[in-house]
mmCIF file of C-alpha atoms in Angstrom:
data_model
loop_
_atom_site.group_PDB
_atom_site.id
_atom_site.type_symbol
_atom_site.label_atom_id
_atom_site.label_comp_id
_atom_site.label_asym_id
_atom_site.label_seq_id
_atom_site.Cartn_x
_atom_site.Cartn_y
_atom_site.Cartn_z
ATOM 1 C CA UNK A 271 -32.197 -18.309 52.803
ATOM 2 C CA UNK A 272 -29.524 -21.084 52.932
ATOM 3 C CA UNK A 273 -30.683 -22.416 56.578
ATOM 4 C CA UNK A 274 -34.667 -22.229 55.445
ATOM 5 C CA UNK A 275 -33.469 -24.135 52.367
ATOM 6 C CA UNK A 276 -31.331 -26.995 54.023
ATOM 7 C CA UNK A 277 -33.573 -27.210 57.507
ATOM 8 C CA UNK A 278 -37.396 -27.303 57.029
ATOM 9 C CA UNK A 279 -38.388 -21.379 89.070
ATOM 10 C CA UNK A 280 -39.938 -21.971 90.800
ATOM 11 C CA UNK A 281 -38.808 -20.010 93.686
ATOM 12 C CA UNK A 282 -38.877 -19.701 96.955
ATOM 13 C CA UNK A 283 -37.254 -18.094 100.472
ATOM 14 C CA UNK A 284 -36.631 -20.889 103.552
ATOM 15 C CA UNK A 285 -34.585 -20.361 106.151
ATOM 16 C CA UNK A 286 -31.859 -16.978 106.275
ATOM 17 C CA UNK A 287 -28.149 -17.247 106.624
ATOM 18 C CA UNK A 288 -25.441 -15.412 108.221
ATOM 19 C CA UNK A 289 -23.747 -13.014 105.389
ATOM 20 C CA UNK A 290 -19.871 -12.519 106.334
ATOM 21 C CA UNK A 291 -18.407 -8.957 106.426
ATOM 22 C CA UNK A 292 -15.458 -8.285 106.673
ATOM 23 C CA UNK A 293 -15.539 -10.640 110.205
ATOM 24 C CA UNK A 294 -18.517 -9.180 111.082
ATOM 25 C CA UNK A 295 -21.410 -11.528 111.384
ATOM 26 C CA UNK A 296 -24.235 -8.795 109.741
ATOM 27 C CA UNK A 297 -28.207 -8.633 111.323
ATOM 28 C CA UNK A 298 -30.208 -11.689 109.580
ATOM 29 C CA UNK A 299 -33.486 -10.989 106.830
ATOM 30 C CA UNK A 300 -36.311 -11.759 105.219
ATOM 31 C CA UNK A 301 -37.481 -12.043 102.229
ATOM 32 C CA UNK A 302 -41.783 -11.570 101.881
ATOM 33 C CA UNK A 303 -43.664 -13.274 99.466
ATOM 34 C CA UNK A 304 -44.312 -10.089 98.165
ATOM 35 C CA UNK A 305 -40.085 -9.836 97.682
ATOM 36 C CA UNK A 306 -39.898 -13.267 96.481
ATOM 37 C CA UNK A 307 -42.662 -12.286 93.423
ATOM 38 C CA UNK A 308 -40.470 -10.070 91.557
ATOM 39 C CA UNK A 309 -39.036 -12.223 88.502
ATOM 40 C CA UNK A 310 -35.996 -10.350 86.044
ATOM 41 C CA UNK A 311 -37.320 -11.745 82.768
ATOM 42 C CA UNK A 312 -34.352 -12.689 80.001
ATOM 43 C CA UNK A 313 -33.437 -13.897 77.046
ATOM 44 C CA UNK A 314 -32.916 -17.494 77.448
ATOM 45 C CA UNK A 315 -32.681 -19.986 79.963
ATOM 46 C CA UNK A 316 -28.995 -20.121 81.070
ATOM 47 C CA UNK A 317 -27.354 -22.986 83.851
ATOM 48 C CA UNK A 318 -26.463 -20.535 87.001
ATOM 49 C CA UNK A 319 -28.092 -17.648 85.203
ATOM 50 C CA UNK A 320 -29.263 -15.300 87.872
ATOM 51 C CA UNK A 321 -32.059 -14.373 86.706
ATOM 52 C CA UNK A 322 -33.968 -14.953 90.552
ATOM 53 C CA UNK A 323 -31.424 -12.138 91.945
ATOM 54 C CA UNK A 324 -30.973 -10.322 89.959
ATOM 55 C CA UNK A 325 -33.023 -7.687 91.905
ATOM 56 C CA UNK A 326 -30.739 -8.546 94.832
ATOM 57 C CA UNK A 327 -27.697 -8.161 92.636
ATOM 58 C CA UNK A 328 -28.893 -5.184 91.678
ATOM 59 C CA UNK A 329 -28.259 -3.681 95.187
ATOM 60 C CA UNK A 330 -24.959 -5.027 95.848
ATOM 61 C CA UNK A 331 -23.639 -2.439 92.876
ATOM 62 C CA UNK A 332 -21.476 0.771 93.677
ATOM 63 C CA UNK A 333 -23.636 3.458 94.376
ATOM 64 C CA UNK A 334 -22.054 5.094 91.528
ATOM 65 C CA UNK A 335 -19.113 3.895 89.142
ATOM 66 C CA UNK A 336 -17.906 4.996 85.379
ATOM 67 C CA UNK A 337 -18.135 1.784 82.903
ATOM 68 C CA UNK A 338 -19.672 -1.362 83.417
ATOM 69 C CA UNK A 339 -17.772 -5.302 82.672
ATOM 70 C CA UNK A 340 -19.417 -8.112 82.264
ATOM 71 C CA UNK A 341 -17.051 -10.729 80.452
ATOM 72 C CA UNK A 342 -18.918 -13.753 80.972
ATOM 73 C CA UNK A 343 -22.674 -12.883 80.342
ATOM 74 C CA UNK A 344 -24.170 -15.491 79.771
ATOM 75 C CA UNK A 345 -27.644 -14.495 80.144
ATOM 76 C CA UNK A 346 -27.259 -11.111 81.203
ATOM 77 C CA UNK A 347 -29.261 -11.219 84.158
ATOM 78 C CA UNK A 348 -27.459 -8.634 85.891
ATOM 79 C CA UNK A 349 -26.589 -6.107 82.645
ATOM 80 C CA UNK A 350 -30.483 -6.272 81.552
ATOM 81 C CA UNK A 351 -31.769 -5.723 84.741
ATOM 82 C CA UNK A 352 -28.618 -2.866 85.440
ATOM 83 C CA UNK A 353 -28.770 -1.372 81.639
ATOM 84 C CA UNK A 354 -25.977 0.629 82.022
ATOM 85 C CA UNK A 355 -24.972 3.366 79.922
ATOM 86 C CA UNK A 356 -22.044 2.416 78.158
ATOM 87 C CA UNK A 357 -21.447 -1.554 78.671
ATOM 88 C CA UNK A 358 -18.897 -3.380 77.934
ATOM 89 C CA UNK A 359 -19.686 -7.693 77.524
ATOM 90 C CA UNK A 360 -18.366 -10.550 76.189
ATOM 91 C CA UNK A 361 -17.550 -14.522 76.505
ATOM 92 C CA UNK A 362 -15.479 -16.909 74.659
ATOM 93 C CA UNK A 363 -18.832 -18.830 73.589
ATOM 94 C CA UNK A 364 -18.797 -17.516 70.073
ATOM 95 C CA UNK A 365 -22.892 -18.502 68.824
ATOM 96 C CA UNK A 366 -23.162 -16.124 71.898
ATOM 97 C CA UNK A 367 -21.721 -13.096 71.517
ATOM 98 C CA UNK A 368 -23.013 -13.276 67.716
ATOM 99 C CA UNK A 369 -26.149 -13.871 69.069
ATOM 100 C CA UNK A 370 -26.433 -10.795 70.993
ATOM 101 C CA UNK A 371 -24.897 -9.173 68.130
ATOM 102 C CA UNK A 372 -27.760 -9.863 65.923
ATOM 103 C CA UNK A 373 -29.885 -8.798 68.693
ATOM 104 C CA UNK A 374 -28.545 -5.361 68.477
ATOM 105 C CA UNK A 375 -28.222 -4.611 65.267
ATOM 106 C CA UNK A 376 -30.344 -6.885 63.192
ATOM 107 C CA UNK A 377 -32.862 -7.446 65.779
ATOM 108 C CA UNK A 378 -36.196 -7.605 62.511
ATOM 109 C CA UNK A 379 -34.339 -10.338 61.073
ATOM 110 C CA UNK A 380 -33.748 -12.643 63.503
ATOM 111 C CA UNK A 381 -37.376 -12.644 64.601
ATOM 112 C CA UNK A 382 -38.067 -13.159 60.874
ATOM 113 C CA UNK A 383 -36.237 -16.027 61.227
ATOM 114 C CA UNK A 384 -36.827 -17.494 64.758
ATOM 115 C CA UNK A 385 -40.758 -17.894 63.145
ATOM 116 C CA UNK A 386 -39.259 -20.814 60.572
ATOM 117 C CA UNK A 387 -38.256 -22.696 63.881
ATOM 118 C CA UNK A 388 -39.916 -26.089 64.977
ATOM 119 C CA UNK A 389 -40.494 -27.837 68.110
ATOM 120 C CA UNK A 390 -39.998 -31.725 68.237
ATOM 121 C CA UNK A 391 -37.458 -33.951 68.434
ATOM 122 C CA UNK A 392 -36.634 -34.338 64.962
ATOM 123 C CA UNK A 393 -36.932 -30.746 63.806
ATOM 124 C CA UNK A 394 -34.443 -30.279 66.755
ATOM 125 C CA UNK A 395 -31.488 -32.845 66.031
ATOM 126 C CA UNK A 396 -32.092 -31.531 62.879
ATOM 127 C CA UNK A 397 -30.717 -28.127 63.981
ATOM 128 C CA UNK A 398 -28.254 -29.267 66.292
ATOM 129 C CA UNK A 399 -26.569 -31.646 63.937
ATOM 130 C CA UNK A 400 -25.635 -28.937 61.922
ATOM 131 C CA UNK A 401 -21.716 -27.957 63.672
ATOM 132 C CA UNK A 402 -21.551 -31.991 62.631
ATOM 133 C CA UNK A 403 -20.974 -30.619 59.402
ATOM 134 C CA UNK A 404 -18.856 -27.507 58.601
ATOM 135 C CA UNK A 405 -19.293 -27.249 54.991
ATOM 136 C CA UNK A 406 -22.811 -26.062 55.562
ATOM 137 C CA UNK A 407 -22.636 -24.759 59.417
ATOM 138 C CA UNK A 408 -19.871 -22.076 57.980
ATOM 139 C CA UNK A 409 -22.374 -21.029 54.991
ATOM 140 C CA UNK A 410 -24.748 -20.047 57.587
ATOM 141 C CA UNK A 411 -25.432 -15.960 58.110
ATOM 142 C CA UNK A 412 -24.691 -15.338 61.501
ATOM 143 C CA UNK A 413 -28.699 -14.144 61.253
ATOM 144 C CA UNK A 414 -28.923 -18.146 61.118
ATOM 145 C CA UNK A 415 -26.726 -18.509 63.462
ATOM 146 C CA UNK A 416 -27.874 -16.798 65.584
ATOM 147 C CA UNK A 417 -31.330 -18.320 65.576
ATOM 148 C CA UNK A 418 -29.628 -21.648 65.595
ATOM 149 C CA UNK A 419 -28.422 -20.076 69.225
ATOM 150 C CA UNK A 420 -31.524 -19.247 70.524
ATOM 151 C CA UNK A 421 -33.677 -22.143 69.195
ATOM 152 C CA UNK A 422 -31.067 -24.620 70.784
ATOM 153 C CA UNK A 423 -31.074 -22.600 74.425
ATOM 154 C CA UNK A 424 -35.316 -22.516 73.825
ATOM 155 C CA UNK A 425 -35.327 -26.112 72.609
ATOM 156 C CA UNK A 426 -32.675 -28.033 74.641
ATOM 157 C CA UNK A 427 -32.737 -28.993 78.593
ATOM 158 C CA UNK A 428 -32.914 -26.892 81.223
ATOM 159 C CA UNK A 429 -30.878 -23.930 79.880
ATOM 160 C CA UNK A 430 -27.784 -26.051 79.234
ATOM 161 C CA UNK A 431 -25.206 -24.980 76.226
ATOM 162 C CA UNK A 432 -22.706 -27.779 76.466
ATOM 163 C CA UNK A 433 -20.401 -28.831 73.916
ATOM 164 C CA UNK A 434 -18.007 -31.199 73.242
ATOM 165 C CA UNK A 435 -14.202 -31.102 72.207
ATOM 166 C CA UNK A 436 -15.244 -30.508 68.655
ATOM 167 C CA UNK A 437 -16.746 -27.421 69.890
ATOM 168 C CA UNK A 438 -20.282 -29.526 68.461
ATOM 169 C CA UNK A 439 -23.311 -28.669 70.764
ATOM 170 C CA UNK A 440 -24.775 -32.134 72.223
ATOM 171 C CA UNK A 441 -27.597 -30.633 74.811
ATOM 172 C CA UNK A 442 -30.704 -33.294 75.022
ATOM 173 C CA UNK A 443 -33.626 -31.910 73.084
ATOM 174 C CA UNK A 444 -36.292 -31.003 76.428
ATOM 175 C CA UNK A 445 -39.526 -32.812 75.149
ATOM 176 C CA UNK A 446 -41.635 -29.908 75.036
ATOM 177 C CA UNK A 447 -43.623 -29.114 71.943
ATOM 178 C CA UNK A 448 -45.536 -25.911 73.439
ATOM 179 C CA UNK A 449 -42.664 -23.260 72.970
ATOM 180 C CA UNK A 450 -42.930 -19.878 71.848
ATOM 181 C CA UNK A 451 -40.434 -17.003 71.200
ATOM 182 C CA UNK A 452 -41.162 -13.351 73.217
ATOM 183 C CA UNK A 453 -40.404 -11.337 70.094
ATOM 184 C CA UNK A 454 -41.352 -8.622 72.525
ATOM 185 C CA UNK A 455 -38.786 -9.336 74.621
ATOM 186 C CA UNK A 456 -36.633 -9.973 71.909
ATOM 187 C CA UNK A 457 -36.651 -6.439 70.649
ATOM 188 C CA UNK A 458 -36.737 -4.252 73.666
ATOM 189 C CA UNK A 459 -33.045 -6.481 74.495
ATOM 190 C CA UNK A 460 -32.351 -5.116 71.615
ATOM 191 C CA UNK A 461 -33.032 -1.870 72.352
ATOM 192 C CA UNK A 462 -31.537 -1.908 76.083
ATOM 193 C CA UNK A 463 -27.777 -3.429 73.687
ATOM 194 C CA UNK A 464 -27.561 -0.166 71.918
ATOM 195 C CA UNK A 465 -24.556 1.274 73.855
ATOM 196 C CA UNK A 466 -23.168 -1.609 74.211
ATOM 197 C CA UNK A 467 -19.906 -3.106 72.968
ATOM 198 C CA UNK A 468 -19.878 -6.711 72.750
ATOM 199 C CA UNK A 469 -16.901 -8.950 72.118
ATOM 200 C CA UNK A 470 -16.122 -12.429 71.441
ATOM 201 C CA UNK A 471 -13.162 -12.465 73.851
ATOM 202 C CA UNK A 472 -11.195 -14.097 76.860
ATOM 203 C CA UNK A 473 -11.778 -12.995 80.325
ATOM 204 C CA UNK A 474 -8.495 -11.612 80.403
ATOM 205 C CA UNK A 475 -8.928 -8.807 77.689
ATOM 206 C CA UNK A 476 -11.045 -6.953 79.727
ATOM 207 C CA UNK A 477 -6.947 -5.618 81.828
ATOM 208 C CA UNK A 478 -6.307 -3.462 79.072
ATOM 209 C CA UNK A 479 -9.638 -1.454 79.235
ATOM 210 C CA UNK A 480 -10.846 -0.777 83.100
ATOM 211 C CA UNK A 481 -9.901 2.132 84.630
ATOM 212 C CA UNK A 482 -10.282 3.633 87.963
ATOM 213 C CA UNK A 483 -13.866 4.170 89.081
ATOM 214 C CA UNK A 484 -15.627 1.282 86.123
ATOM 215 C CA UNK A 485 -16.824 -1.838 87.979
ATOM 216 C CA UNK A 486 -17.014 -5.310 85.965
ATOM 217 C CA UNK A 487 -19.480 -8.366 87.118
ATOM 218 C CA UNK A 488 -17.760 -11.060 87.217
ATOM 219 C CA UNK A 489 -20.058 -14.965 86.667
ATOM 220 C CA UNK A 490 -18.071 -17.029 84.967
ATOM 221 C CA UNK A 491 -18.609 -21.419 85.528
ATOM 222 C CA UNK A 492 -18.463 -22.260 89.313
ATOM 223 C CA UNK A 493 -14.628 -24.132 91.409
ATOM 224 C CA UNK A 494 -15.374 -27.576 90.578
ATOM 225 C CA UNK A 495 -18.523 -27.109 88.389
ATOM 226 C CA UNK A 496 -19.621 -30.061 85.278
ATOM 227 C CA UNK A 497 -19.641 -26.904 83.358
ATOM 228 C CA UNK A 498 -16.378 -26.325 83.632
ATOM 229 C CA UNK A 499 -15.004 -28.671 80.978
ATOM 230 C CA UNK A 500 -17.898 -28.013 77.810
ATOM 231 C CA UNK A 501 -18.609 -24.832 78.314
ATOM 232 C CA UNK A 502 -16.222 -23.539 75.606
ATOM 233 C CA UNK A 503 -14.448 -26.721 74.198
ATOM 234 C CA UNK A 504 -11.320 -24.853 75.971
ATOM 235 C CA UNK A 505 -12.552 -25.169 79.079
ATOM 236 C CA UNK A 506 -12.448 -23.246 82.655
ATOM 237 C CA UNK A 507 -10.630 -24.701 84.877
ATOM 238 C CA UNK A 508 -8.345 -24.154 87.941
ATOM 239 C CA UNK A 509 -5.591 -22.158 85.819
ATOM 240 C CA UNK A 510 -8.714 -19.693 84.405
ATOM 241 C CA UNK A 511 -10.096 -19.520 88.597
ATOM 242 C CA UNK A 512 -6.438 -18.122 89.745
ATOM 243 C CA UNK A 513 -6.108 -16.360 86.496
ATOM 244 C CA UNK A 514 -9.843 -14.982 87.321
ATOM 245 C CA UNK A 515 -8.313 -13.767 91.046
ATOM 246 C CA UNK A 516 -5.042 -12.279 89.635
ATOM 247 C CA UNK A 517 -7.571 -10.430 87.922
ATOM 248 C CA UNK A 518 -9.706 -9.099 90.507
ATOM 249 C CA UNK A 519 -6.175 -8.341 92.647
ATOM 250 C CA UNK A 520 -5.286 -5.650 89.553
ATOM 251 C CA UNK A 521 -8.799 -4.756 89.520
ATOM 252 C CA UNK A 522 -8.884 -3.803 92.922
ATOM 253 C CA UNK A 523 -5.110 -2.117 92.819
ATOM 254 C CA UNK A 524 -6.425 0.566 90.464
ATOM 255 C CA UNK A 525 -8.987 1.583 92.560
ATOM 256 C CA UNK A 526 -12.330 -0.206 89.792
ATOM 257 C CA UNK A 527 -14.586 -2.160 91.597
ATOM 258 C CA UNK A 528 -15.503 -5.908 90.952
ATOM 259 C CA UNK A 529 -18.836 -8.278 92.460
ATOM 260 C CA UNK A 530 -18.014 -11.940 91.700
ATOM 261 C CA UNK A 531 -19.971 -15.133 92.379
ATOM 262 C CA UNK A 532 -18.440 -18.163 92.448
ATOM 263 C CA UNK A 533 -19.433 -21.357 93.923
ATOM 264 C CA UNK A 534 -18.326 -21.822 98.278
ATOM 265 C CA UNK A 535 -14.654 -24.373 97.809
ATOM 266 C CA UNK A 536 -11.551 -24.419 99.820
ATOM 267 C CA UNK A 537 -10.534 -22.709 96.996
ATOM 268 C CA UNK A 538 -12.494 -19.896 96.543
ATOM 269 C CA UNK A 539 -12.311 -19.187 99.827
ATOM 270 C CA UNK A 540 -8.235 -19.055 100.213
ATOM 271 C CA UNK A 541 -7.803 -17.033 96.564
ATOM 272 C CA UNK A 542 -10.624 -14.344 98.023
ATOM 273 C CA UNK A 543 -9.999 -14.555 101.858
ATOM 274 C CA UNK A 544 -8.503 -10.956 102.094
ATOM 275 C CA UNK A 545 -12.274 -9.956 100.303
ATOM 276 C CA UNK A 546 -15.710 -8.905 101.741
ATOM 277 C CA UNK A 547 -17.935 -12.878 101.136
ATOM 278 C CA UNK A 548 -21.663 -12.713 101.491
ATOM 279 C CA UNK A 549 -22.690 -16.679 101.566
ATOM 280 C CA UNK A 550 -25.880 -17.644 99.400
ATOM 281 C CA UNK A 551 -27.043 -20.734 100.744
ATOM 282 C CA UNK A 552 -28.874 -22.428 97.209
ATOM 283 C CA UNK A 553 -30.985 -25.414 96.381
ATOM 284 C CA UNK A 554 -30.754 -26.323 93.152
ATOM 285 C CA UNK A 555 -33.378 -29.096 91.162
ATOM 286 C CA UNK A 556 -30.522 -30.669 89.019
ATOM 287 C CA UNK A 557 -32.110 -33.052 86.759
ATOM 288 C CA UNK A 558 -35.888 -33.083 85.907
ATOM 289 C CA UNK A 559 -36.921 -35.220 88.910
ATOM 290 C CA UNK A 560 -38.248 -31.959 91.301
ATOM 291 C CA UNK A 561 -37.210 -34.388 94.529
ATOM 292 C CA UNK A 562 -33.740 -35.031 93.351
ATOM 293 C CA UNK A 563 -32.540 -31.262 94.652
ATOM 294 C CA UNK A 564 -29.343 -30.594 96.007
ATOM 295 C CA UNK A 565 -28.556 -27.941 98.902
ATOM 296 C CA UNK A 566 -25.338 -25.722 97.753
ATOM 297 C CA UNK A 567 -23.497 -23.393 98.987
ATOM 298 C CA UNK A 568 -22.598 -19.926 97.003
ATOM 299 C CA UNK A 569 -20.740 -16.548 97.399
ATOM 300 C CA UNK A 570 -20.256 -13.478 96.629
ATOM 301 C CA UNK A 571 -17.114 -11.505 96.855
ATOM 302 C CA UNK A 572 -16.585 -7.724 96.586
ATOM 303 C CA UNK A 573 -14.203 -5.698 96.973
ATOM 304 C CA UNK A 574 -16.015 -2.509 98.079
ATOM 305 C CA UNK A 575 -18.894 -1.595 101.193
ATOM 306 C CA UNK A 576 -20.365 1.611 99.166
ATOM 307 C CA UNK A 577 -23.445 -0.630 97.852
ATOM 308 C CA UNK A 578 -26.601 0.425 97.383
ATOM 309 C CA UNK A 579 -28.493 -0.892 99.539
ATOM 310 C CA UNK A 580 -26.343 -0.643 102.661
ATOM 311 C CA UNK A 581 -28.049 -3.554 104.755
ATOM 312 C CA UNK A 582 -28.659 -5.958 101.642
ATOM 313 C CA UNK A 583 -28.154 -9.383 102.611
ATOM 314 C CA UNK A 584 -28.743 -11.959 99.736
ATOM 315 C CA UNK A 585 -30.388 -14.854 101.389
ATOM 316 C CA UNK A 586 -31.559 -18.600 101.511
ATOM 317 C CA UNK A 587 -33.236 -18.827 98.162
ATOM 318 C CA UNK A 588 -34.859 -22.139 96.186
ATOM 319 C CA UNK A 589 -34.163 -22.256 92.941
ATOM 320 C CA UNK A 590 -35.278 -24.762 90.787
ATOM 321 C CA UNK A 591 -33.262 -24.894 87.155
#
C-alpha cells in the first residue's frame, strides 16, 4: 500500500470531597482498595480521558434512556464501558472519527497495517510528518490514516493529540521503544461499535437528532485549558463553552438527559448554576516528572436525579496522565 511504500495511571483515592446536590451536601463516602483496582481499557491514552472514572460515571447515568449521544467522543471511556444499544458518537477531530469508522468496518485490515509500525524516534517523526506534504497525505487510504492515528496516539507523548493552525500534528515522541498494540481489544471495540452511528460533525449537530428520553454525555475541551486551542485547528474557547451551555438548556427543555464534565471555574459554575453539580478533586501529573503534580477540581453537571446508584458519589481521585 501507499503507506507502506513511502515509510518503512496510576490511580489512588485519598481525601473525600463534598458533593453539592441542589444545595444539599451529600454524605461522604470513600472508595476502598478493591474499588480502585477496577480499570477500563480504552483504545488509546487520551488527555482528559475518563478511563479511571468510567465505572463511577456509569453509575451516574439515568436509570433508563433511549438513544445515547456523545459528541466529544475522544477515547470513549464511558461509551465503551456502557456499550449503548443505540449509540451516536461524533467529534470534530477527523482523524479520530475516521479511525473509529475503520475499526467498525475494516478492523482486520487495520490490524495488518498496525503491524508494520516501528517504535523509534526516526520512524515516529516520519509518520508524524506525513501531514506536512498534502499530496502524499491525501493519497493515504482511510485504513492507513486510521493506522497512523493510532500509532501517533501510542507513540506520542502522554496521550496527547495536538495540531497547529495548519492542522499538522506536533506532539513529541514519548521515547518508548517497547510498545505494542492490543489487537484483541481493538477487535472487541469493533464489536462494540457495530450498532453505532459515527459522524465527523460539530457538537451542535445533535440538536437535530436528540429527542425526549435520550441521553447525551459531554466531555468537551475544558474551560481555560491549553487543549481548548489545539485539539482541532478551529479551537474551543469561550464562545463554544457558551454554545454548549445553550445546547444543554435545549436538551433539558425537551425532556432529554445530559451529563457534562468540565473544569471548575467561575465561568462554568455560573453557566450551570441551575443544574445539579458534583465536584471532583483531581491530582494530575502533567509532565514526565512524577513530582510535578497539581491539584485541580472538576465538575459533573446533570439535569436529572434518577441516577442508577442513588447514593453514588465520585470522590477525590488522583490521576496521572
